[in-house]
Amino acid sequence: MAAYDVIIIGGGPAGLAAGLYAGRAKLKTLLLEQMLAGGQAATTDLIENYPGAPEGTTGSKLTERMEEQAKKFGVEFLMAQVTDVDLHGREKIVITSEGRYQGKTVIIATGATHRKLGCPGEEEFTGRGVSYCATCDGAFYEDLPVAVVGGGDSAITEALFLTKFASRVYVVHRRDALRATKVVQDKAFAEPKIEFVWNSVVEEIKGGEMVEALRLRNVKTGALQDLPVKGVFIYVGLVPNTGFLKGQVQLDERGYIPVTANMETNVPGVFAAGDVTVKLLRQVVTAVGDGATAAVAAEKYIEENF
Ligand code: NAP
């Protein structure tokens, strides 16, 4: 079984920054990622709140450069799905689709994925009008009406992105006030292609071969209406990717990993970083800080325990 000083699970900004710092500390480091590196940030069209990029940058460009930088300092990348872990021994075991690996430390940076709405039609029309990635699928809706569900940063940022293609972008939100950052809200309110449908939830996604309409219910009046759209982009929050950790590491009631200020979990030698942790702010700028801290804490742990 191949042995490492540090095994990083997850290749988003937190994992990539952890890799950079572990590599520069000359630790033998393996980074496991089930798809292409970059995480959720890689599917974000415009990131304009990452310090040092006043014109904004695309998520894919930023994370590709992070990957290149981690590789430059010797981090090994492997595309593999982690199926199980045994983190309680002195040596940690990570079992993947590509084999078993042993690490003195593990950094969990598996992030979070989009929460589903759970309404009729959502599963059925996924890939046929229902999407969770505007950057991937937005261009299919040139001159067509689409809806975005949600009122957070993801929903409003992606609604703005979709105005590049769609004829109209309806933002369906369950309240009458947005959760998104104020500067993002202001842009959306000023965008003529965006129309807000307040106090409304999606009861059903309807269609034939493809999506044709959303059945909406006004939560104040109970009134039902059908909103004709060709696509619906769902951004109703996140679910942490921690299913494979049950019984291994302490999780909070929502499945996020509580960590100390040094990114330690409750298991010695196991650290966590980025969106998967319990934290106030889930953004690239906080993920990279977590990743750097986790790597330095892992280095210190190895010095003291091996
Ligand atoms: P979020 O902040 O949790 O917002 C989720 C939105 O979906 C909320 O508006 C919520 O409504 C709504 N919602 C939740 N469950 C729903 C349901 N069952 N039906 C209808 N609506 C529902 O999630 P997010 O927007 O994905 O953002 C996640 C994190 O990433 C946040 O910390 C965010 O700041 C960050 N982020 C930042 C950026 C950026 O800075 N550029 C971009 C994307 C994401 P309520 O408001 O009523 O709760």
Tab-separated table of C-alpha atoms and ligand atoms in Angstrom:
chain	number	residue	atom	x	y	z
A	1	MET	CA	0.000	0.000	0.000
A	2	ALA	CA	1.440	3.378	-1.013
A	3	ALA	CA	2.217	5.534	2.045
A	4	TYR	CA	2.106	9.321	2.331
A	5	ASP	CA	2.668	12.009	4.931
A	6	VAL	CA	-0.544	13.775	3.933
A	7	ILE	CA	-3.577	12.518	2.041
A	8	ILE	CA	-5.900	15.316	0.961
A	9	ILE	CA	-9.421	14.255	0.041
A	10	GLY	CA	-10.967	16.818	-2.306
A	11	GLY	CA	-9.474	19.118	-4.928
A	12	GLY	CA	-11.417	22.368	-4.515
A	13	PRO	CA	-9.701	25.567	-3.341
A	14	ALA	CA	-9.298	24.228	0.245
A	15	GLY	CA	-7.656	20.986	-0.907
A	16	LEU	CA	-5.499	22.753	-3.499
A	17	ALA	CA	-4.219	25.295	-0.971
A	18	ALA	CA	-3.543	22.480	1.526
A	19	GLY	CA	-1.578	20.731	-1.240
A	20	LEU	CA	0.449	23.834	-1.994
A	21	TYR	CA	1.431	24.291	1.657
A	22	ALA	CA	2.084	20.572	2.262
A	23	GLY	CA	4.181	20.391	-0.911
A	24	ARG	CA	6.227	23.422	0.084
A	25	ALA	CA	6.809	21.774	3.496
A	26	LYS	CA	8.306	18.825	1.538
A	27	LEU	CA	5.663	16.440	2.822
A	28	LYS	CA	4.878	13.474	0.570
A	29	THR	CA	1.357	14.443	-0.424
A	30	LEU	CA	-1.436	12.751	-2.353
A	31	LEU	CA	-4.509	14.694	-3.442
A	32	LEU	CA	-7.583	12.618	-4.294
A	33	GLU	CA	-10.324	14.150	-6.421
A	34	GLN	CA	-13.229	12.261	-7.941
A	35	MET	CA	-13.605	14.601	-10.921
A	36	LEU	CA	-11.517	17.424	-12.273
A	37	ALA	CA	-9.869	19.575	-9.597
A	38	GLY	CA	-11.418	22.942	-8.799
A	39	GLY	CA	-14.545	21.984	-6.891
A	40	GLN	CA	-17.637	24.156	-6.949
A	41	ALA	CA	-15.522	27.248	-7.592
A	42	ALA	CA	-14.489	25.833	-10.986
A	43	THR	CA	-18.105	26.000	-12.154
A	44	THR	CA	-18.496	29.645	-11.110
A	45	ASP	CA	-18.350	31.996	-14.069
A	46	LEU	CA	-17.295	35.183	-12.307
A	47	ILE	CA	-15.496	35.470	-8.974
A	48	GLU	CA	-15.113	39.115	-8.108
A	49	ASN	CA	-14.482	38.892	-4.364
A	50	TYR	CA	-11.132	37.097	-4.417
A	51	PRO	CA	-8.523	39.635	-3.268
A	52	GLY	CA	-6.004	40.634	-5.913
A	53	ALA	CA	-8.321	40.234	-8.890
A	54	PRO	CA	-10.126	43.602	-9.125
A	55	GLU	CA	-11.531	42.859	-12.597
A	56	GLY	CA	-12.819	39.510	-11.371
A	57	THR	CA	-11.693	36.122	-12.589
A	58	THR	CA	-13.382	32.962	-13.759
A	59	GLY	CA	-13.523	30.129	-11.235
A	60	SER	CA	-11.975	27.685	-13.691
A	61	LYS	CA	-8.989	29.947	-14.405
A	62	LEU	CA	-8.354	30.579	-10.704
A	63	THR	CA	-8.537	26.918	-9.680
A	64	GLU	CA	-6.481	25.690	-12.687
A	65	ARG	CA	-3.713	28.002	-11.535
A	66	MET	CA	-4.034	26.712	-7.958
A	67	GLU	CA	-3.660	23.146	-9.274
A	68	GLU	CA	-0.621	24.081	-11.347
A	69	GLN	CA	0.951	25.718	-8.291
A	70	ALA	CA	0.367	22.657	-6.043
A	71	LYS	CA	1.814	20.349	-8.740
A	72	LYS	CA	4.862	22.601	-9.021
A	73	PHE	CA	5.679	21.732	-5.403
A	74	GLY	CA	5.377	17.977	-5.900
A	75	VAL	CA	1.804	17.113	-4.921
A	76	GLU	CA	0.601	13.885	-6.590
A	77	PHE	CA	-2.915	14.120	-8.025
A	78	LEU	CA	-5.106	11.046	-8.460
A	79	MET	CA	-8.620	10.930	-9.905
A	80	ALA	CA	-10.373	8.440	-7.628
A	81	GLN	CA	-13.561	8.052	-5.628
A	82	VAL	CA	-13.040	7.578	-1.886
A	83	THR	CA	-15.321	4.729	-0.810
A	84	ASP	CA	-14.236	4.195	2.799
A	85	VAL	CA	-11.781	5.402	5.415
A	86	ASP	CA	-10.305	4.086	8.643
A	87	LEU	CA	-9.005	7.119	10.495
A	88	HIS	CA	-8.647	5.830	14.050
A	89	GLY	CA	-5.221	4.167	13.844
A	90	ARG	CA	-1.833	5.902	14.007
A	91	GLU	CA	-1.681	5.357	10.230
A	92	LYS	CA	-4.873	6.437	8.449
A	93	ILE	CA	-6.256	4.224	5.676
A	94	VAL	CA	-8.111	5.674	2.679
A	95	ILE	CA	-9.839	3.200	0.356
A	96	THR	CA	-10.594	4.431	-3.143
A	97	SER	CA	-11.812	3.183	-6.501
A	98	GLU	CA	-8.129	3.090	-7.545
A	99	GLY	CA	-6.670	1.333	-4.491
A	100	ARG	CA	-5.808	1.730	-0.796
A	101	TYR	CA	-3.550	4.473	0.524
A	102	GLN	CA	-1.968	5.052	3.920
A	103	GLY	CA	-1.324	8.472	5.432
A	104	LYS	CA	0.213	9.827	8.618
A	105	THR	CA	-2.395	12.563	8.342
A	106	VAL	CA	-5.576	13.160	6.353
A	107	ILE	CA	-7.056	16.505	5.345
A	108	ILE	CA	-10.755	16.329	4.469
A	109	ALA	CA	-11.648	19.005	1.921
A	110	THR	CA	-14.626	17.355	0.232
A	111	GLY	CA	-16.772	20.489	0.134
A	112	ALA	CA	-20.490	20.475	-0.379
A	113	THR	CA	-22.910	19.810	-3.220
A	114	HIS	CA	-26.148	21.479	-4.205
A	115	ARG	CA	-29.212	20.566	-2.205
A	116	LYS	CA	-32.172	19.192	-4.157
A	117	LEU	CA	-35.632	20.726	-3.995
A	118	GLY	CA	-37.333	17.361	-3.607
A	119	CYS	CA	-40.430	18.267	-5.648
A	120	PRO	CA	-42.130	16.094	-8.306
A	121	GLY	CA	-40.424	16.377	-11.695
A	122	GLU	CA	-36.992	17.324	-10.318
A	123	GLU	CA	-35.378	13.902	-10.795
A	124	GLU	CA	-37.331	13.143	-13.946
A	125	PHE	CA	-36.233	16.333	-15.754
A	126	THR	CA	-32.632	16.494	-14.520
A	127	GLY	CA	-30.574	16.930	-17.691
A	128	ARG	CA	-33.790	17.741	-19.635
A	129	GLY	CA	-34.286	21.267	-18.336
A	130	VAL	CA	-33.406	20.899	-14.650
A	131	SER	CA	-29.817	21.907	-13.870
A	132	TYR	CA	-27.626	22.705	-10.865
A	133	CYS	CA	-24.893	24.371	-12.952
A	134	ALA	CA	-25.596	27.528	-14.953
A	135	THR	CA	-21.980	27.716	-16.149
A	136	CYS	CA	-22.290	24.217	-17.639
A	137	ASP	CA	-25.795	24.461	-19.117
A	138	GLY	CA	-26.669	28.162	-19.465
A	139	ALA	CA	-25.722	28.374	-23.146
A	140	PHE	CA	-28.472	25.858	-24.054
A	141	TYR	CA	-31.072	28.531	-23.226
A	142	GLU	CA	-30.234	31.199	-25.818
A	143	ASP	CA	-33.301	33.475	-26.113
A	144	LEU	CA	-35.413	31.190	-23.939
A	145	PRO	CA	-37.089	31.884	-20.572
A	146	VAL	CA	-35.532	30.183	-17.527
A	147	ALA	CA	-36.084	30.209	-13.777
A	148	VAL	CA	-33.609	30.179	-10.910
A	149	VAL	CA	-34.835	28.883	-7.551
A	150	GLY	CA	-33.283	30.348	-4.368
A	151	GLY	CA	-32.259	33.700	-2.945
A	152	GLY	CA	-28.654	33.167	-1.791
A	153	ASP	CA	-25.354	34.163	-3.411
A	154	SER	CA	-25.362	31.125	-5.698
A	155	ALA	CA	-28.880	31.741	-7.026
A	156	ILE	CA	-28.426	35.454	-7.667
A	157	THR	CA	-24.884	35.215	-9.088
A	158	GLU	CA	-26.012	32.496	-11.480
A	159	ALA	CA	-29.204	34.380	-12.387
A	160	LEU	CA	-26.993	37.295	-13.447
A	161	PHE	CA	-24.822	34.923	-15.493
A	162	LEU	CA	-27.888	33.445	-17.206
A	163	THR	CA	-28.958	36.897	-18.497
A	164	LYS	CA	-26.135	36.511	-21.058
A	165	PHE	CA	-28.209	33.843	-22.797
A	166	ALA	CA	-31.817	33.666	-21.656
A	167	SER	CA	-34.611	35.936	-22.862
A	168	ARG	CA	-35.932	36.237	-19.284
A	169	VAL	CA	-34.663	34.983	-15.913
A	170	TYR	CA	-37.304	34.492	-13.222
A	171	VAL	CA	-35.900	34.261	-9.691
A	172	VAL	CA	-38.323	32.218	-7.605
A	173	HIS	CA	-37.723	32.813	-3.888
A	174	ARG	CA	-39.668	31.592	-0.880
A	175	ARG	CA	-39.463	34.958	0.939
A	176	ASP	CA	-39.643	38.603	-0.155
A	177	ALA	CA	-36.033	39.449	0.701
A	178	LEU	CA	-32.814	37.984	-0.657
A	179	ARG	CA	-30.066	36.337	1.374
A	180	ALA	CA	-27.356	37.183	-1.204
A	181	THR	CA	-24.609	39.783	-0.562
A	182	LYS	CA	-25.948	43.334	-0.991
A	183	VAL	CA	-23.722	44.254	-3.949
A	184	VAL	CA	-24.944	41.155	-5.822
A	185	GLN	CA	-28.568	42.006	-4.962
A	186	ASP	CA	-28.139	45.541	-6.347
A	187	LYS	CA	-26.861	44.179	-9.661
A	188	ALA	CA	-29.800	41.798	-9.915
A	189	PHE	CA	-32.378	44.508	-9.111
A	190	ALA	CA	-30.831	46.685	-11.850
A	191	GLU	CA	-30.865	43.895	-14.469
A	192	PRO	CA	-33.907	44.296	-16.750
A	193	LYS	CA	-33.941	40.627	-17.801
A	194	ILE	CA	-34.391	39.435	-14.199
A	195	GLU	CA	-37.903	39.236	-12.754
A	196	PHE	CA	-38.478	38.240	-9.125
A	197	VAL	CA	-41.291	35.918	-8.128
A	198	TRP	CA	-41.466	36.497	-4.370
A	199	ASN	CA	-42.976	34.362	-1.610
A	200	SER	CA	-43.197	31.395	-3.931
A	201	VAL	CA	-42.143	27.761	-3.828
A	202	VAL	CA	-41.985	25.179	-6.591
A	203	GLU	CA	-44.712	22.552	-6.174
A	204	GLU	CA	-43.878	20.658	-9.371
A	205	ILE	CA	-41.664	20.805	-12.440
A	206	LYS	CA	-43.831	19.987	-15.454
A	207	GLY	CA	-43.162	19.078	-19.060
A	208	GLY	CA	-43.206	16.448	-21.768
A	209	GLU	CA	-39.865	15.528	-23.297
A	210	MET	CA	-38.311	18.652	-21.720
A	211	VAL	CA	-39.303	21.116	-18.972
A	212	GLU	CA	-42.224	23.336	-19.969
A	213	ALA	CA	-43.398	25.018	-16.766
A	214	LEU	CA	-43.065	25.356	-13.006
A	215	ARG	CA	-46.126	24.941	-10.836
A	216	LEU	CA	-45.637	27.636	-8.164
A	217	ARG	CA	-47.470	28.162	-4.891
A	218	ASN	CA	-47.573	31.559	-3.240
A	219	VAL	CA	-46.811	30.837	0.433
A	220	LYS	CA	-48.756	33.929	1.597
A	221	THR	CA	-51.964	33.470	-0.398
A	222	GLY	CA	-51.827	29.780	-1.327
A	223	ALA	CA	-52.490	30.751	-4.981
A	224	LEU	CA	-51.125	28.407	-7.633
A	225	GLN	CA	-49.713	29.498	-10.992
A	226	ASP	CA	-47.880	27.846	-13.871
A	227	LEU	CA	-44.754	29.733	-14.957
A	228	PRO	CA	-43.738	28.762	-18.508
A	229	VAL	CA	-39.954	28.207	-18.673
A	230	LYS	CA	-37.622	25.980	-20.688
A	231	GLY	CA	-35.048	25.545	-17.952
A	232	VAL	CA	-34.827	25.664	-14.172
A	233	PHE	CA	-31.606	26.177	-12.244
A	234	ILE	CA	-31.816	25.070	-8.624
A	235	TYR	CA	-29.678	26.835	-5.998
A	236	VAL	CA	-31.317	26.185	-2.629
A	237	GLY	CA	-28.229	25.689	-0.499
A	238	LEU	CA	-25.608	23.081	0.148
A	239	VAL	CA	-25.236	19.606	1.623
A	240	PRO	CA	-21.761	18.668	2.937
A	241	ASN	CA	-20.005	15.707	1.309
A	242	THR	CA	-19.428	13.718	4.482
A	243	GLY	CA	-21.497	10.561	3.906
A	244	PHE	CA	-18.344	8.418	3.805
A	245	LEU	CA	-17.199	9.696	7.218
A	246	LYS	CA	-20.024	8.430	9.445
A	247	GLY	CA	-18.592	6.903	12.636
A	248	GLN	CA	-15.090	8.160	11.773
A	249	VAL	CA	-15.153	11.877	12.517
A	250	GLN	CA	-17.566	13.964	14.568
A	251	LEU	CA	-20.197	15.722	12.431
A	252	ASP	CA	-22.749	18.333	13.468
A	253	GLU	CA	-26.502	17.789	13.066
A	254	ARG	CA	-26.358	19.017	9.433
A	255	GLY	CA	-23.372	16.808	8.551
A	256	TYR	CA	-20.640	19.499	8.637
A	257	ILE	CA	-17.329	18.826	10.445
A	258	PRO	CA	-16.611	20.911	13.572
A	259	VAL	CA	-12.955	22.010	13.636
A	260	THR	CA	-10.643	23.948	15.935
A	261	ALA	CA	-8.949	27.169	14.804
A	262	ASN	CA	-6.107	24.909	13.572
A	263	MET	CA	-8.531	22.841	11.451
A	264	GLU	CA	-8.257	19.804	13.744
A	265	THR	CA	-11.219	17.419	13.841
A	266	ASN	CA	-11.934	15.341	16.957
A	267	VAL	CA	-9.596	12.606	15.595
A	268	PRO	CA	-5.839	13.220	16.068
A	269	GLY	CA	-4.058	13.511	12.726
A	270	VAL	CA	-7.281	14.233	10.825
A	271	PHE	CA	-7.938	17.802	9.702
A	272	ALA	CA	-10.723	19.402	7.673
A	273	ALA	CA	-10.828	22.529	5.527
A	274	GLY	CA	-13.224	24.579	3.429
A	275	ASP	CA	-16.973	24.264	2.851
A	276	VAL	CA	-17.185	20.863	4.569
A	277	THR	CA	-16.454	22.448	7.969
A	278	VAL	CA	-18.748	24.273	10.375
A	279	LYS	CA	-18.109	27.949	9.550
A	280	LEU	CA	-19.706	31.321	8.927
A	281	LEU	CA	-18.410	32.116	5.449
A	282	ARG	CA	-18.125	29.546	2.640
A	283	GLN	CA	-16.079	31.234	-0.069
A	284	VAL	CA	-12.819	30.693	-1.945
A	285	VAL	CA	-11.041	33.229	0.230
A	286	THR	CA	-11.885	31.359	3.440
A	287	ALA	CA	-11.344	27.891	1.902
A	288	VAL	CA	-7.753	28.637	0.914
A	289	GLY	CA	-6.966	29.978	4.383
A	290	ASP	CA	-8.387	26.804	5.936
A	291	GLY	CA	-6.363	24.623	3.565
A	292	ALA	CA	-3.098	26.401	4.355
A	293	THR	CA	-3.743	26.145	8.102
A	294	ALA	CA	-4.662	22.452	7.862
A	295	ALA	CA	-1.429	21.657	6.013
A	296	VAL	CA	0.742	23.493	8.532
A	297	ALA	CA	-1.122	21.808	11.413
A	298	ALA	CA	-0.557	18.419	9.707
A	299	GLU	CA	3.164	19.179	9.390
A	300	LYS	CA	3.329	20.024	13.110
A	301	TYR	CA	1.387	16.854	14.006
A	302	ILE	CA	3.833	14.699	12.017
A	303	GLU	CA	6.840	16.378	13.661
A	304	GLU	CA	5.401	15.669	17.119
A	305	ASN	CA	4.072	12.128	16.510
A	306	PHE	CA	6.348	10.356	14.021
B	1	NAP	P1	-27.493	29.595	0.880
B	1	NAP	O1	-26.742	30.845	1.199
B	1	NAP	O2	-27.747	28.603	1.960
B	1	NAP	O3	-28.886	30.042	0.252
B	1	NAP	C1	-29.860	29.095	-0.087
B	1	NAP	C2	-31.098	29.804	-0.610
B	1	NAP	O4	-32.079	28.841	-0.977
B	1	NAP	C3	-31.735	30.724	0.442
B	1	NAP	O5	-32.189	31.898	-0.175
B	1	NAP	C4	-32.893	29.879	0.965
B	1	NAP	O6	-33.998	30.641	1.359
B	1	NAP	C5	-33.280	29.057	-0.256
B	1	NAP	N1	-33.824	27.744	0.085
B	1	NAP	C6	-33.314	26.812	0.916
B	1	NAP	N2	-34.082	25.701	0.938
B	1	NAP	C7	-35.113	25.942	0.100
B	1	NAP	C8	-36.234	25.186	-0.322
B	1	NAP	N3	-36.446	23.950	0.134
B	1	NAP	N4	-37.099	25.760	-1.197
B	1	NAP	C9	-36.882	27.011	-1.660
B	1	NAP	N5	-35.839	27.775	-1.313
B	1	NAP	C10	-34.953	27.237	-0.447
B	1	NAP	O7	-26.791	28.746	-0.313
B	1	NAP	P2	-25.901	29.221	-1.552
B	1	NAP	O8	-26.496	30.404	-2.220
B	1	NAP	O9	-25.658	28.001	-2.370
B	1	NAP	O10	-24.550	29.665	-0.889
B	1	NAP	C11	-23.817	28.746	-0.076
B	1	NAP	C12	-22.574	29.441	0.481
B	1	NAP	O11	-21.674	29.750	-0.574
B	1	NAP	C13	-22.920	30.765	1.153
B	1	NAP	O12	-22.072	30.903	2.266
B	1	NAP	C14	-22.613	31.784	0.089
B	1	NAP	O13	-22.290	33.056	0.604
B	1	NAP	C15	-21.434	31.148	-0.624
B	1	NAP	N6	-21.360	31.614	-2.020
B	1	NAP	C16	-20.710	32.759	-2.280
B	1	NAP	C17	-20.622	33.243	-3.574
B	1	NAP	C18	-19.903	34.512	-3.845
B	1	NAP	O14	-19.506	35.177	-2.935
B	1	NAP	N7	-19.684	34.888	-5.089
B	1	NAP	C19	-21.218	32.575	-4.624
B	1	NAP	C20	-21.895	31.409	-4.326
B	1	NAP	C21	-21.976	30.944	-3.018
B	1	NAP	P3	-33.959	31.581	2.693
B	1	NAP	O15	-33.153	32.774	2.310
B	1	NAP	O16	-35.390	31.853	2.947
B	1	NAP	O17	-33.321	30.723	3.760
